[in-house]
Structure formats: C-alpha cells, structure tokens
Amino acid sequence: MTIARPGLIVADRWQDYRLLDCGDGMKQEQWGRYNLVRPDPQIIWPKTGGKSWTNWDGFYHRSETGGGKWEYRQQLPEHWTVRYGALTFKIHPTSFKHTGLFPEQAVNWDWFSQKIRDARAAGREISVLNLFGYTGAASVAAAAAGASVCHVDAAEGMVKWCRENATLSGLADAPVRYITDDCMKFVRREIKRGRKYDAIIMDPPTYGRGSTGEMWKLEDHLWGLLSECKQVLSDRPLFFLINAYTARLSPSVVINLLDGLMHDAGGHIHGGEVGLPIQKDGKILPCGIYGRWESA
C-alpha cells in the first residue's frame, strides 16, 4: 500500500460553469446562461475591490432564522441544463441554495471515468455502487464511461433527478439501477444477496435520515458503513472514492479510514481537498475533501 498525503485537486475543465468571484461569504457563479449568487461559509475573505456585484440573475438571501430564499431579477426557467463533455445535467435552484450539481466533483468524475475505461479496454466489465448518490452526476459519469451502476439515495426526488440526468446525457437505456433506500440497509441486503461491485463511490452527509426515518450521523456510522461496503467489493476491486463536505473531517481522517479498510488489498491511497478556480483573481475555493483508494 502506498499513501499520498493531502493535496489539492481542482476542477478546471468546465465550459458551461464558471466560478466568477468570491468574497464576504458569497460566491458568484455562471451556470450556463444564468448568473447566480449564493452563500458559502468557506469564503471569509473580502470581495476583490470591495465592490458589490450587480450583474446577477438570481441571489440567495440567507434568513437569520435559518434557511433563506431566492431573489430573481428576471423570470428564470424552472430548470435548465449545463454540459460537461458528453454529460448533460439539469440545474434547478432549490430552497436550500443548491442547484442540483456540485461542479467541483468533475475532477473526480474524470479520474474514475478513466479508471473504468482502462479496465474495460483490458476486457473487464465494471460495476459501480454509488451511495448517497444525490442527483446522480457521478452515476451518470460512470455509466457514460461504460460501467453498470447502482445509484442509491434515500430521497425519491433525488433518484428521479438522477434518471433525468441520465436521459439528458443519452443514457436512458444504460445499465443503471435506481434505488430509493437507506444506504446502510441497502448494503446489508446486498451482502445477503451476495451481490458484488468492482467500485464504490460515496458522498456521506454529516447528518441525515433514511427513507423510513433512520438517523445518520457521520462520526457514529461512517466506519460501520465502510465495513459493510467492504463485504460487497468484488475479488478484484478497482477503486473506492469517499467525498465529504463536513468541516469535522480532515483529508487525513479519510485517508486513515481507507487505509484501515483496504490495507489488505494493496494499491494506492490519495486524499486531499477538492476545489474550484476563481476566475476573478486566480484563487482556489476549497469545496470539500476526498479520499481515493485504487488498485495497483
């Protein structure tokens, strides 16, 4: 086993998305045709030049009592699309400030897509399990690379959104299973069924609830889930990717988890921060952490 200690990887190949500027707790982004301003707790530095942004189409205002709401300068469509290479994703501003896509994850899509293509070129069929799959960008990317995919999320609306993204990307008939379920319960059932996967992707939340109200707390349940996932890995696992957005975990913690999980499998572990380039001044906005295990 070789381990690369924390580094920074940057999603800098976007055409339809741009992080225009950041400052004073806010970020200004271009999502296709539309310019949105949203809060981000990582942005504690001031705006460049101290000037207010004026050329926006949607602005998310946080409420002092929690949550917030969007202000629009023009009537935006309910949803629209952005492209990343051959992939197309539906964008829809939600009441929780999100748009349905985390663009920084494109650097991970590129990485595992190449792993899948290389394995297929060597004659292997690859199956991928995506847990806490959200709107399915990673699932769509893996399917586009030629893998069969099982997409799991506890929210029915997110699973439906994943199916829409697959259709938009020309993958309506791709071998993707769409599962609405609690991730832990699903993995335990897969163990009983004897189903195996060559690769696992997961983006566990800090807190969450399963499809029937099960409580999830990252610090208490992540290792247990990882241990269960180890039992559904095939005899020739290809990769294991963990993404996290909580400030409570450092990249070294994720690396240590993967080392404890995969120490008997050899291979390589790499982890660190994932970020987006800020067009205005060249800074990098940190957008979370990741850990990757890959076969030798």
mmCIF file of C-alpha atoms in Angstrom:
data_model
loop_
_atom_site.group_PDB
_atom_site.id
_atom_site.type_symbol
_atom_site.label_atom_id
_atom_site.label_comp_id
_atom_site.label_asym_id
_atom_site.label_seq_id
_atom_site.Cartn_x
_atom_site.Cartn_y
_atom_site.Cartn_z
ATOM 1 C CA MET A 1 0.000 0.000 0.000
ATOM 2 C CA THR A 2 1.281 3.455 -0.902
ATOM 3 C CA ILE A 3 -0.291 6.579 0.576
ATOM 4 C CA ALA A 4 -0.102 10.133 -0.764
ATOM 5 C CA ARG A 5 -0.790 12.678 1.945
ATOM 6 C CA PRO A 6 -3.239 15.559 1.482
ATOM 7 C CA GLY A 7 -3.055 17.526 -1.738
ATOM 8 C CA LEU A 8 -5.384 19.743 -3.746
ATOM 9 C CA ILE A 9 -7.173 18.729 -6.939
ATOM 10 C CA VAL A 10 -9.005 21.369 -8.978
ATOM 11 C CA ALA A 11 -11.958 21.033 -11.352
ATOM 12 C CA ASP A 12 -10.711 23.392 -14.053
ATOM 13 C CA ARG A 13 -12.102 21.869 -17.261
ATOM 14 C CA TRP A 14 -15.611 23.326 -17.205
ATOM 15 C CA GLN A 15 -17.049 25.268 -20.130
ATOM 16 C CA ASP A 16 -20.699 25.742 -19.056
ATOM 17 C CA TYR A 17 -19.871 26.581 -15.439
ATOM 18 C CA ARG A 18 -17.569 29.272 -14.049
ATOM 19 C CA LEU A 19 -16.868 30.469 -10.519
ATOM 20 C CA LEU A 20 -16.655 34.170 -11.315
ATOM 21 C CA ASP A 21 -15.803 35.777 -7.973
ATOM 22 C CA CYS A 22 -15.896 35.197 -4.228
ATOM 23 C CA GLY A 23 -15.906 37.398 -1.152
ATOM 24 C CA ASP A 24 -17.726 38.362 2.033
ATOM 25 C CA GLY A 25 -19.295 34.944 2.432
ATOM 26 C CA MET A 26 -20.747 34.822 -1.090
ATOM 27 C CA LYS A 27 -19.842 33.345 -4.464
ATOM 28 C CA GLN A 28 -20.879 34.482 -7.914
ATOM 29 C CA GLU A 29 -21.277 31.684 -10.449
ATOM 30 C CA GLN A 30 -22.182 31.319 -14.103
ATOM 31 C CA TRP A 31 -24.446 28.293 -14.680
ATOM 32 C CA GLY A 32 -24.927 28.164 -18.420
ATOM 33 C CA ARG A 33 -26.832 31.315 -19.375
ATOM 34 C CA TYR A 34 -27.565 32.400 -15.814
ATOM 35 C CA ASN A 35 -25.533 34.192 -13.148
ATOM 36 C CA LEU A 36 -26.304 33.115 -9.564
ATOM 37 C CA VAL A 37 -25.005 34.432 -6.230
ATOM 38 C CA ARG A 38 -25.019 32.052 -3.263
ATOM 39 C CA PRO A 39 -23.543 31.956 0.257
ATOM 40 C CA ASP A 40 -20.543 29.801 1.109
ATOM 41 C CA PRO A 41 -19.192 29.516 4.676
ATOM 42 C CA GLN A 42 -15.608 28.998 3.457
ATOM 43 C CA ILE A 43 -15.432 32.472 1.927
ATOM 44 C CA ILE A 44 -14.290 34.636 4.816
ATOM 45 C CA TRP A 45 -12.107 36.993 2.759
ATOM 46 C CA PRO A 46 -13.414 40.319 1.318
ATOM 47 C CA LYS A 47 -14.572 40.912 -2.232
ATOM 48 C CA THR A 48 -11.915 41.973 -4.700
ATOM 49 C CA GLY A 49 -12.025 45.771 -4.791
ATOM 50 C CA GLY A 50 -14.834 45.780 -2.241
ATOM 51 C CA LYS A 51 -17.500 46.392 -4.911
ATOM 52 C CA SER A 52 -20.954 44.843 -4.906
ATOM 53 C CA TRP A 53 -21.937 42.507 -7.719
ATOM 54 C CA THR A 54 -24.706 43.860 -9.924
ATOM 55 C CA ASN A 55 -24.887 41.521 -12.919
ATOM 56 C CA TRP A 56 -26.754 38.620 -11.373
ATOM 57 C CA ASP A 57 -29.965 36.825 -12.316
ATOM 58 C CA GLY A 58 -30.580 35.059 -9.008
ATOM 59 C CA PHE A 59 -29.424 35.931 -5.487
ATOM 60 C CA TYR A 60 -29.898 33.613 -2.499
ATOM 61 C CA HIS A 61 -30.541 35.534 0.725
ATOM 62 C CA ARG A 62 -29.990 33.689 3.981
ATOM 63 C CA SER A 63 -32.548 34.160 6.742
ATOM 64 C CA GLU A 64 -31.428 34.926 10.293
ATOM 65 C CA THR A 65 -33.874 32.258 11.461
ATOM 66 C CA GLY A 66 -32.457 29.589 9.135
ATOM 67 C CA GLY A 67 -32.876 28.714 5.501
ATOM 68 C CA GLY A 68 -33.397 31.502 3.025
ATOM 69 C CA LYS A 69 -34.935 32.346 -0.340
ATOM 70 C CA TRP A 70 -34.009 33.285 -3.887
ATOM 71 C CA GLU A 71 -34.458 36.760 -5.349
ATOM 72 C CA TYR A 72 -34.687 36.904 -9.136
ATOM 73 C CA ARG A 73 -34.155 39.923 -11.359
ATOM 74 C CA GLN A 74 -35.871 38.201 -14.235
ATOM 75 C CA GLN A 75 -38.117 35.214 -14.627
ATOM 76 C CA LEU A 76 -35.770 32.254 -14.783
ATOM 77 C CA PRO A 77 -36.938 28.906 -16.159
ATOM 78 C CA GLU A 78 -37.815 26.306 -13.554
ATOM 79 C CA HIS A 79 -34.757 24.393 -14.701
ATOM 80 C CA TRP A 80 -32.115 24.430 -17.424
ATOM 81 C CA THR A 81 -29.083 22.365 -18.379
ATOM 82 C CA VAL A 82 -25.294 22.586 -18.344
ATOM 83 C CA ARG A 83 -22.868 20.284 -20.110
ATOM 84 C CA TYR A 84 -19.581 18.751 -19.057
ATOM 85 C CA GLY A 85 -18.036 16.998 -22.016
ATOM 86 C CA ALA A 86 -20.591 14.458 -23.208
ATOM 87 C CA LEU A 87 -22.632 14.758 -19.980
ATOM 88 C CA THR A 88 -25.694 16.962 -19.536
ATOM 89 C CA PHE A 89 -27.162 17.891 -16.155
ATOM 90 C CA LYS A 90 -30.392 19.526 -15.070
ATOM 91 C CA ILE A 91 -29.913 22.686 -12.977
ATOM 92 C CA HIS A 92 -32.698 23.773 -10.644
ATOM 93 C CA PRO A 93 -32.155 26.302 -7.822
ATOM 94 C CA THR A 94 -33.635 24.797 -4.660
ATOM 95 C CA SER A 95 -34.897 26.368 -1.452
ATOM 96 C CA PHE A 96 -31.716 25.158 0.284
ATOM 97 C CA LYS A 97 -29.485 27.298 -2.027
ATOM 98 C CA HIS A 98 -28.262 24.273 -4.003
ATOM 99 C CA THR A 99 -28.636 23.830 -7.758
ATOM 100 C CA GLY A 100 -28.564 20.034 -8.010
ATOM 101 C CA LEU A 101 -24.908 19.800 -9.023
ATOM 102 C CA PHE A 102 -21.530 20.086 -7.282
ATOM 103 C CA PRO A 103 -19.232 21.211 -10.120
ATOM 104 C CA GLU A 104 -16.020 20.639 -8.153
ATOM 105 C CA GLN A 105 -16.693 16.901 -8.367
ATOM 106 C CA ALA A 106 -15.926 16.944 -12.095
ATOM 107 C CA VAL A 107 -12.273 16.292 -11.248
ATOM 108 C CA ASN A 108 -13.324 13.057 -9.565
ATOM 109 C CA TRP A 109 -15.615 12.111 -12.476
ATOM 110 C CA ASP A 110 -12.633 12.441 -14.810
ATOM 111 C CA TRP A 111 -10.471 10.275 -12.561
ATOM 112 C CA PHE A 112 -12.805 7.335 -12.103
ATOM 113 C CA SER A 113 -14.098 7.510 -15.685
ATOM 114 C CA GLN A 114 -10.564 6.907 -16.912
ATOM 115 C CA LYS A 115 -10.184 4.028 -14.449
ATOM 116 C CA ILE A 116 -13.354 2.450 -15.815
ATOM 117 C CA ARG A 117 -12.381 2.952 -19.468
ATOM 118 C CA ASP A 118 -8.928 1.465 -18.857
ATOM 119 C CA ALA A 119 -10.422 -1.583 -17.142
ATOM 120 C CA ARG A 120 -12.900 -2.107 -19.973
ATOM 121 C CA ALA A 121 -10.127 -1.779 -22.540
ATOM 122 C CA ALA A 122 -8.405 -4.620 -20.687
ATOM 123 C CA GLY A 123 -11.510 -6.776 -21.090
ATOM 124 C CA ARG A 124 -13.270 -6.232 -17.744
ATOM 125 C CA GLU A 125 -16.908 -5.379 -17.125
ATOM 126 C CA ILE A 126 -17.116 -2.912 -14.216
ATOM 127 C CA SER A 127 -19.983 -2.498 -11.751
ATOM 128 C CA VAL A 128 -20.182 0.629 -9.598
ATOM 129 C CA LEU A 129 -22.180 1.295 -6.427
ATOM 130 C CA ASN A 130 -22.915 4.979 -5.762
ATOM 131 C CA LEU A 131 -24.207 5.597 -2.223
ATOM 132 C CA PHE A 132 -25.810 8.881 -1.117
ATOM 133 C CA GLY A 133 -25.901 9.445 -4.860
ATOM 134 C CA TYR A 134 -27.888 12.728 -4.772
ATOM 135 C CA THR A 135 -28.898 13.801 -8.302
ATOM 136 C CA GLY A 136 -26.570 11.267 -9.859
ATOM 137 C CA ALA A 137 -23.791 13.184 -11.589
ATOM 138 C CA ALA A 138 -21.259 10.539 -10.557
ATOM 139 C CA SER A 139 -23.627 7.749 -11.571
ATOM 140 C CA VAL A 140 -24.116 9.302 -15.000
ATOM 141 C CA ALA A 141 -20.358 9.809 -15.441
ATOM 142 C CA ALA A 142 -19.646 6.183 -14.508
ATOM 143 C CA ALA A 143 -22.357 4.911 -16.856
ATOM 144 C CA ALA A 144 -21.015 7.076 -19.684
ATOM 145 C CA ALA A 145 -17.582 5.509 -19.146
ATOM 146 C CA GLY A 146 -19.125 2.067 -19.670
ATOM 147 C CA ALA A 147 -19.858 0.796 -16.161
ATOM 148 C CA SER A 148 -23.052 -0.734 -14.885
ATOM 149 C CA VAL A 149 -24.207 1.416 -11.974
ATOM 150 C CA CYS A 150 -26.379 1.095 -8.898
ATOM 151 C CA HIS A 151 -27.485 4.540 -7.710
ATOM 152 C CA VAL A 152 -28.808 4.707 -4.131
ATOM 153 C CA ASP A 153 -30.291 7.670 -2.265
ATOM 154 C CA ALA A 154 -32.893 7.901 0.484
ATOM 155 C CA ALA A 155 -34.743 10.768 -1.251
ATOM 156 C CA GLU A 156 -37.076 9.681 -4.040
ATOM 157 C CA GLY A 157 -36.846 13.097 -5.701
ATOM 158 C CA MET A 158 -33.053 12.852 -5.979
ATOM 159 C CA VAL A 159 -33.274 9.393 -7.548
ATOM 160 C CA LYS A 160 -35.781 10.728 -10.088
ATOM 161 C CA TRP A 161 -33.417 13.630 -10.824
ATOM 162 C CA CYS A 162 -30.615 11.135 -11.460
ATOM 163 C CA ARG A 163 -32.780 9.337 -14.001
ATOM 164 C CA GLU A 164 -33.484 12.667 -15.712
ATOM 165 C CA ASN A 165 -29.747 13.444 -15.873
ATOM 166 C CA ALA A 166 -29.082 10.043 -17.415
ATOM 167 C CA THR A 167 -31.737 10.665 -20.054
ATOM 168 C CA LEU A 168 -30.371 14.142 -20.800
ATOM 169 C CA SER A 169 -26.925 12.562 -21.278
ATOM 170 C CA GLY A 170 -28.250 9.994 -23.761
ATOM 171 C CA LEU A 171 -28.053 7.178 -21.207
ATOM 172 C CA ALA A 172 -31.737 6.362 -20.721
ATOM 173 C CA ASP A 173 -31.060 2.738 -21.681
ATOM 174 C CA ALA A 174 -27.727 2.415 -19.852
ATOM 175 C CA PRO A 175 -27.443 -0.331 -17.201
ATOM 176 C CA VAL A 176 -28.296 1.858 -14.204
ATOM 177 C CA ARG A 177 -30.367 0.676 -11.239
ATOM 178 C CA TYR A 178 -32.196 3.499 -9.454
ATOM 179 C CA ILE A 179 -32.789 2.674 -5.782
ATOM 180 C CA THR A 180 -34.602 4.767 -3.163
ATOM 181 C CA ASP A 181 -33.423 3.352 0.153
ATOM 182 C CA ASP A 182 -31.401 3.877 3.309
ATOM 183 C CA CYS A 183 -27.810 3.239 2.255
ATOM 184 C CA MET A 184 -26.824 1.084 5.232
ATOM 185 C CA LYS A 185 -29.908 -1.113 4.929
ATOM 186 C CA PHE A 186 -29.406 -1.472 1.199
ATOM 187 C CA VAL A 187 -25.776 -2.560 1.550
ATOM 188 C CA ARG A 188 -26.724 -5.127 4.189
ATOM 189 C CA ARG A 189 -29.331 -6.586 1.846
ATOM 190 C CA GLU A 190 -26.775 -6.709 -0.961
ATOM 191 C CA ILE A 191 -24.457 -8.683 1.345
ATOM 192 C CA LYS A 192 -27.237 -11.229 1.949
ATOM 193 C CA ARG A 193 -27.952 -11.412 -1.772
ATOM 194 C CA GLY A 194 -24.275 -11.997 -2.494
ATOM 195 C CA ARG A 195 -24.083 -9.125 -4.970
ATOM 196 C CA LYS A 196 -20.623 -7.682 -5.613
ATOM 197 C CA TYR A 197 -19.325 -4.397 -7.012
ATOM 198 C CA ASP A 198 -15.959 -3.520 -8.511
ATOM 199 C CA ALA A 199 -16.028 0.075 -7.323
ATOM 200 C CA ILE A 200 -17.801 2.177 -4.696
ATOM 201 C CA ILE A 201 -18.472 5.919 -4.626
ATOM 202 C CA MET A 202 -19.999 7.606 -1.607
ATOM 203 C CA ASP A 203 -20.748 11.152 -0.512
ATOM 204 C CA PRO A 204 -21.997 10.708 3.054
ATOM 205 C CA PRO A 205 -23.748 13.649 4.749
ATOM 206 C CA THR A 206 -22.911 14.941 8.209
ATOM 207 C CA TYR A 207 -26.466 14.217 9.314
ATOM 208 C CA GLY A 208 -29.335 12.572 7.503
ATOM 209 C CA ARG A 209 -32.419 10.417 7.620
ATOM 210 C CA GLY A 210 -33.103 7.226 5.752
ATOM 211 C CA SER A 211 -36.192 6.526 3.662
ATOM 212 C CA THR A 212 -38.127 5.402 6.762
ATOM 213 C CA GLY A 213 -36.663 7.901 9.239
ATOM 214 C CA GLU A 214 -33.390 6.202 10.187
ATOM 215 C CA MET A 215 -30.912 8.653 11.701
ATOM 216 C CA TRP A 216 -27.434 9.006 10.184
ATOM 217 C CA LYS A 217 -24.563 10.715 11.977
ATOM 218 C CA LEU A 218 -21.230 10.716 10.169
ATOM 219 C CA GLU A 219 -18.928 10.249 13.156
ATOM 220 C CA ASP A 220 -21.005 7.411 14.554
ATOM 221 C CA HIS A 221 -21.920 5.493 11.423
ATOM 222 C CA LEU A 222 -19.331 6.024 8.678
ATOM 223 C CA TRP A 223 -16.888 3.307 9.732
ATOM 224 C CA GLY A 224 -19.731 0.830 10.149
ATOM 225 C CA LEU A 225 -20.961 1.577 6.644
ATOM 226 C CA LEU A 226 -17.449 1.278 5.216
ATOM 227 C CA SER A 227 -17.038 -2.100 6.889
ATOM 228 C CA GLU A 228 -20.301 -3.314 5.378
ATOM 229 C CA CYS A 229 -19.252 -1.968 1.964
ATOM 230 C CA LYS A 230 -16.017 -3.965 2.121
ATOM 231 C CA GLN A 231 -18.172 -7.088 2.013
ATOM 232 C CA VAL A 232 -19.785 -6.158 -1.304
ATOM 233 C CA LEU A 233 -16.496 -5.426 -3.071
ATOM 234 C CA SER A 234 -15.524 -7.948 -5.719
ATOM 235 C CA ASP A 235 -12.365 -10.029 -5.577
ATOM 236 C CA ARG A 236 -10.713 -7.521 -7.943
ATOM 237 C CA PRO A 237 -11.853 -4.104 -6.707
ATOM 238 C CA LEU A 238 -10.986 -1.178 -8.953
ATOM 239 C CA PHE A 239 -11.468 1.895 -6.740
ATOM 240 C CA PHE A 240 -13.158 3.293 -3.640
ATOM 241 C CA LEU A 241 -13.964 7.022 -3.558
ATOM 242 C CA ILE A 242 -15.173 8.939 -0.483
ATOM 243 C CA ASN A 243 -16.252 12.584 -0.702
ATOM 244 C CA ALA A 244 -17.148 14.703 2.322
ATOM 245 C CA TYR A 245 -18.312 18.257 2.893
ATOM 246 C CA THR A 246 -18.214 18.454 6.669
ATOM 247 C CA ALA A 247 -15.579 20.570 8.390
ATOM 248 C CA ARG A 248 -15.415 17.867 11.074
ATOM 249 C CA LEU A 249 -13.325 15.603 8.844
ATOM 250 C CA SER A 250 -9.863 16.308 7.533
ATOM 251 C CA PRO A 251 -8.424 14.602 4.450
ATOM 252 C CA SER A 252 -6.079 12.671 6.742
ATOM 253 C CA VAL A 253 -9.079 11.153 8.533
ATOM 254 C CA VAL A 254 -10.499 9.908 5.230
ATOM 255 C CA ILE A 255 -7.087 8.543 4.248
ATOM 256 C CA ASN A 256 -6.839 6.739 7.593
ATOM 257 C CA LEU A 257 -10.313 5.260 7.104
ATOM 258 C CA LEU A 258 -9.413 3.956 3.658
ATOM 259 C CA ASP A 259 -6.111 2.604 4.947
ATOM 260 C CA GLY A 260 -7.890 0.732 7.723
ATOM 261 C CA LEU A 261 -10.464 -0.584 5.270
ATOM 262 C CA MET A 262 -8.250 -1.566 2.332
ATOM 263 C CA HIS A 263 -4.897 -2.337 3.969
ATOM 264 C CA ASP A 264 -5.002 -5.976 2.863
ATOM 265 C CA ALA A 265 -5.759 -5.082 -0.781
ATOM 266 C CA GLY A 266 -2.552 -3.258 -1.634
ATOM 267 C CA GLY A 267 -2.960 -0.479 -4.154
ATOM 268 C CA HIS A 268 -2.674 3.253 -3.633
ATOM 269 C CA ILE A 269 -4.446 5.838 -1.466
ATOM 270 C CA HIS A 270 -4.583 9.544 -2.206
ATOM 271 C CA GLY A 271 -6.560 12.244 -0.465
ATOM 272 C CA GLY A 272 -6.885 15.968 -0.004
ATOM 273 C CA GLU A 273 -9.095 18.907 -0.842
ATOM 274 C CA VAL A 274 -11.141 19.417 -3.969
ATOM 275 C CA GLY A 275 -11.568 22.947 -5.258
ATOM 276 C CA LEU A 276 -12.720 25.316 -7.978
ATOM 277 C CA PRO A 277 -10.680 28.084 -9.632
ATOM 278 C CA ILE A 278 -11.964 31.624 -9.071
ATOM 279 C CA GLN A 279 -11.903 33.436 -12.386
ATOM 280 C CA LYS A 280 -11.605 36.936 -10.934
ATOM 281 C CA ASP A 281 -8.287 36.558 -9.106
ATOM 282 C CA GLY A 282 -6.980 33.021 -9.606
ATOM 283 C CA LYS A 283 -7.604 31.876 -6.030
ATOM 284 C CA ILE A 284 -8.934 28.382 -5.376
ATOM 285 C CA LEU A 285 -12.168 27.920 -3.449
ATOM 286 C CA PRO A 286 -11.958 24.762 -1.298
ATOM 287 C CA CYS A 287 -15.163 22.794 -1.734
ATOM 288 C CA GLY A 288 -14.722 19.675 0.367
ATOM 289 C CA ILE A 289 -12.385 16.746 0.858
ATOM 290 C CA TYR A 290 -11.887 13.403 -0.827
ATOM 291 C CA GLY A 291 -10.099 10.108 -0.376
ATOM 292 C CA ARG A 292 -9.367 7.637 -3.165
ATOM 293 C CA TRP A 293 -8.232 4.050 -2.990
ATOM 294 C CA GLU A 294 -7.295 2.456 -6.306
ATOM 295 C CA SER A 295 -5.912 -0.924 -7.257
ATOM 296 C CA ALA A 296 -2.230 -1.185 -8.059
#
